[in-house]
């Protein structure tokens, strides 16, 4: 079962924020958006967060992205988005100084 926006964000009732506006317009679990619209927003937010993150991606990660999109089932790709999102927010990541040198 989906959880409301406030479970994942700093949104609180009547705070006048963009999050409140999104909830009013699209529902507390974005149920008034299509799947495509939700995926677009995930992509847009992730691209901007990636651009702001320090460092660069290793070349192999681009290959892994292609392998994921060409080899995994829809359910596994959706699950991987969920797993990666959880790890971005709560997991441990290499620091820029720990990353292997670029090839």
Coordinates of N, CA, C and O in Angstrom, one line a residue, residues 25-92:
X25 N -3.5 18.8 -5.5 CA -3.8 18.6 -7.0 C -3.8 17.1 -7.4 O -4.6 16.7 -8.2
X26 N -2.9 16.3 -6.8 CA -2.7 15.0 -7.4 C -3.0 13.8 -6.4 O -2.8 12.7 -6.7
X27 N -3.4 14.2 -5.2 CA -3.7 13.2 -4.1 C -2.5 12.9 -3.3 O -1.3 13.1 -3.7
X28 N -2.8 12.4 -2.1 CA -1.7 12.2 -1.1 C -0.7 11.1 -1.5 O 0.4 11.1 -1.0
X29 N -1.1 10.3 -2.4 CA -0.2 9.2 -2.9 C 0.0 9.3 -4.4 O 0.3 8.4 -5.0
X30 N -0.3 10.5 -4.9 CA -0.2 10.8 -6.3 C -1.1 9.9 -7.2 O -0.8 9.6 -8.3
X31 N -2.2 9.5 -6.6 CA -3.1 8.6 -7.3 C -3.8 9.3 -8.5 O -4.4 8.6 -9.3
X32 N -3.7 10.6 -8.6 CA -4.3 11.3 -9.7 C -3.3 11.6 -10.8 O -3.6 12.4 -11.7
X33 N -2.2 10.9 -10.8 CA -1.2 11.0 -11.8 C -1.1 9.6 -12.5 O -1.4 8.6 -11.9
X34 N -0.8 9.6 -13.8 CA -0.6 8.4 -14.5 C 0.8 7.8 -14.1 O 1.7 8.5 -13.5
X35 N 1.0 6.6 -14.4 CA 2.3 5.9 -14.1 C 3.4 6.7 -14.9 O 4.5 6.9 -14.3
X36 N 3.1 7.0 -16.1 CA 4.1 7.7 -16.9 C 4.5 9.1 -16.3 O 5.6 9.4 -16.3
X37 N 3.5 9.8 -15.8 CA 3.8 11.1 -15.2 C 4.6 10.9 -13.9 O 5.6 11.7 -13.7
X38 N 4.3 9.9 -13.1 CA 5.1 9.6 -11.9 C 6.6 9.3 -12.3 O 7.5 9.8 -11.7
X39 N 6.7 8.4 -13.3 CA 8.1 8.1 -13.8 C 8.8 9.3 -14.3 O 10.0 9.4 -14.1
X40 N 8.1 10.2 -15.0 CA 8.7 11.4 -15.5 C 9.3 12.2 -14.4 O 10.4 12.7 -14.4
X41 N 8.5 12.4 -13.3 CA 8.9 13.2 -12.2 C 10.1 12.5 -11.5 O 11.0 13.2 -11.1
X42 N 10.1 11.2 -11.4 CA 11.2 10.5 -10.8 C 12.5 10.8 -11.6 O 13.5 11.2 -11.1
X43 N 12.3 10.7 -12.9 CA 13.5 11.0 -13.8 C 13.9 12.4 -13.7 O 15.2 12.7 -13.6
X44 N 13.0 13.4 -13.7 CA 13.4 14.8 -13.6 C 14.1 15.1 -12.3 O 15.1 15.8 -12.3
X45 N 13.6 14.6 -11.2 CA 14.2 14.9 -9.9 C 15.5 14.2 -9.8 O 16.5 14.8 -9.4
X46 N 15.6 12.9 -10.2 CA 16.9 12.2 -10.2 C 17.9 12.8 -11.1 O 19.1 12.9 -10.6
X47 N 17.6 13.3 -12.2 CA 18.6 14.0 -13.1 C 19.1 15.2 -12.5 O 20.3 15.4 -12.5
X48 N 18.3 16.0 -11.8 CA 18.7 17.2 -11.2 C 19.6 16.9 -9.9 O 20.6 17.5 -9.7
X49 N 19.2 15.9 -9.2 CA 20.0 15.5 -8.0 C 21.4 14.9 -8.5 O 22.4 15.2 -7.8
X50 N 21.4 14.2 -9.6 CA 22.6 13.7 -10.1 C 23.5 14.8 -10.5 O 24.7 14.8 -10.3
X51 N 23.0 15.8 -11.2 CA 23.8 16.9 -11.7 C 24.4 17.7 -10.5 O 25.5 18.2 -10.6
X52 N 23.7 17.7 -9.3 CA 24.2 18.5 -8.2 C 25.2 17.6 -7.3 O 25.9 18.2 -6.5
X53 N 25.2 16.3 -7.5 CA 26.0 15.5 -6.7 C 27.5 15.6 -7.1 O 27.8 15.8 -8.3
X54 N 28.4 15.6 -6.2 CA 29.8 15.8 -6.5 C 30.4 14.6 -7.3 O 29.8 13.5 -7.2
X55 N 31.4 14.8 -8.0 CA 32.1 13.7 -8.7 C 31.5 13.4 -10.1 O 30.7 14.1 -10.6
X56 N 31.9 12.2 -10.6 CA 31.4 11.7 -11.9 C 31.1 10.3 -11.7 O 31.6 9.6 -10.8
X57 N 30.4 9.7 -12.7 CA 30.1 8.3 -12.8 C 31.2 7.6 -13.5 O 31.8 8.1 -14.5
X58 N 31.6 6.4 -13.0 CA 32.6 5.6 -13.7 C 31.9 5.1 -15.0 O 30.7 4.9 -15.1
X59 N 32.7 4.9 -16.0 CA 32.2 4.5 -17.3 C 31.4 3.2 -17.2 O 30.4 3.0 -17.9
X60 N 31.8 2.3 -16.3 CA 31.1 1.0 -16.2 C 29.7 1.2 -15.7 O 28.8 0.4 -16.0
X61 N 29.4 2.3 -15.0 CA 28.0 2.5 -14.5 C 27.1 2.8 -15.7 O 25.9 2.4 -15.7
X62 N 27.6 3.5 -16.7 CA 26.8 3.7 -17.9 C 26.4 2.3 -18.6 O 25.3 2.1 -19.1
X63 N 27.4 1.4 -18.6 CA 27.2 0.1 -19.1 C 26.2 -0.7 -18.3 O 25.2 -1.3 -18.8
X64 N 26.3 -0.6 -17.0 CA 25.3 -1.2 -16.1 C 23.9 -0.7 -16.3 O 23.0 -1.5 -16.4
X65 N 23.8 0.6 -16.5 CA 22.5 1.2 -16.8 C 21.9 0.6 -18.1 O 20.7 0.2 -18.1
X66 N 22.7 0.4 -19.1 CA 22.2 -0.2 -20.4 C 21.8 -1.6 -20.1 O 20.8 -2.1 -20.6
X67 N 22.6 -2.4 -19.4 CA 22.3 -3.8 -19.1 C 21.0 -3.9 -18.4 O 20.2 -4.8 -18.6
X68 N 20.8 -3.1 -17.4 CA 19.6 -3.1 -16.6 C 18.4 -2.9 -17.5 O 17.4 -3.7 -17.5
X69 N 18.4 -1.9 -18.4 CA 17.3 -1.5 -19.2 C 17.1 -2.6 -20.3 O 15.9 -2.7 -20.8
X70 N 18.1 -3.3 -20.7 CA 17.9 -4.2 -21.8 C 17.7 -5.7 -21.3 O 17.3 -6.5 -22.1
X71 N 18.0 -5.9 -20.0 CA 17.9 -7.3 -19.6 C 16.9 -7.6 -18.5 O 16.4 -8.7 -18.4
X72 N 16.6 -6.6 -17.7 CA 15.7 -6.9 -16.5 C 14.2 -6.8 -16.9 O 13.9 -6.0 -17.8
X73 N 13.4 -7.5 -16.2 CA 11.9 -7.4 -16.4 C 11.5 -6.1 -15.9 O 12.1 -5.4 -15.1
X74 N 10.3 -5.7 -16.3 CA 9.6 -4.5 -15.8 C 9.6 -4.5 -14.3 O 9.9 -3.5 -13.6
X75 N 9.1 -5.6 -13.7 CA 9.0 -5.6 -12.2 C 10.4 -5.5 -11.6 O 10.5 -4.8 -10.5
X76 N 11.4 -6.1 -12.1 CA 12.7 -5.9 -11.5 C 13.3 -4.5 -11.7 O 13.9 -4.0 -10.8
X77 N 13.0 -3.9 -12.8 CA 13.4 -2.5 -13.0 C 12.7 -1.6 -12.0 O 13.3 -0.7 -11.4
X78 N 11.4 -1.8 -11.8 CA 10.7 -1.0 -10.8 C 11.2 -1.2 -9.4 O 11.4 -0.3 -8.6
X79 N 11.5 -2.5 -9.1 CA 12.0 -2.8 -7.8 C 13.4 -2.2 -7.6 O 13.8 -1.7 -6.5
X80 N 14.2 -2.1 -8.7 CA 15.5 -1.5 -8.6 C 15.4 0.0 -8.4 O 16.2 0.5 -7.6
X81 N 14.5 0.6 -9.0 CA 14.2 2.1 -8.7 C 13.9 2.2 -7.2 O 14.5 3.1 -6.6
X82 N 13.1 1.4 -6.7 CA 12.8 1.5 -5.3 C 14.0 1.2 -4.4 O 14.3 2.0 -3.4
X83 N 14.7 0.2 -4.7 CA 15.9 -0.1 -3.9 C 17.0 1.0 -4.0 O 17.5 1.4 -3.0
X84 N 17.2 1.5 -5.2 CA 18.2 2.6 -5.3 C 17.8 3.9 -4.6 O 18.6 4.5 -4.0
X85 N 16.5 4.2 -4.7 CA 16.0 5.3 -4.0 C 16.2 5.2 -2.5 O 16.6 6.1 -1.8
X86 N 15.9 4.0 -2.0 CA 16.1 3.8 -0.5 C 17.6 3.9 -0.2 O 17.9 4.5 0.8
X87 N 18.4 3.4 -1.0 CA 19.9 3.5 -0.7 C 20.4 4.9 -0.8 O 21.3 5.3 -0.1
X88 N 19.9 5.7 -1.8 CA 20.3 7.1 -1.9 C 19.9 7.8 -0.6 O 20.7 8.6 -0.1
X89 N 18.8 7.6 -0.1 CA 18.3 8.3 1.1 C 18.9 7.8 2.4 O 19.3 8.5 3.3
X90 N 19.0 6.5 2.5 CA 19.3 5.9 3.8 C 20.6 5.0 3.9 O 21.1 4.7 4.9
X91 N 21.1 4.7 2.7 CA 22.2 3.8 2.7 C 23.6 4.4 2.7 O 23.7 5.6 2.6
X92 N 24.6 3.6 2.8 CA 26.0 4.1 2.7 C 26.4 4.1 1.3 O 26.1 3.3 0.5

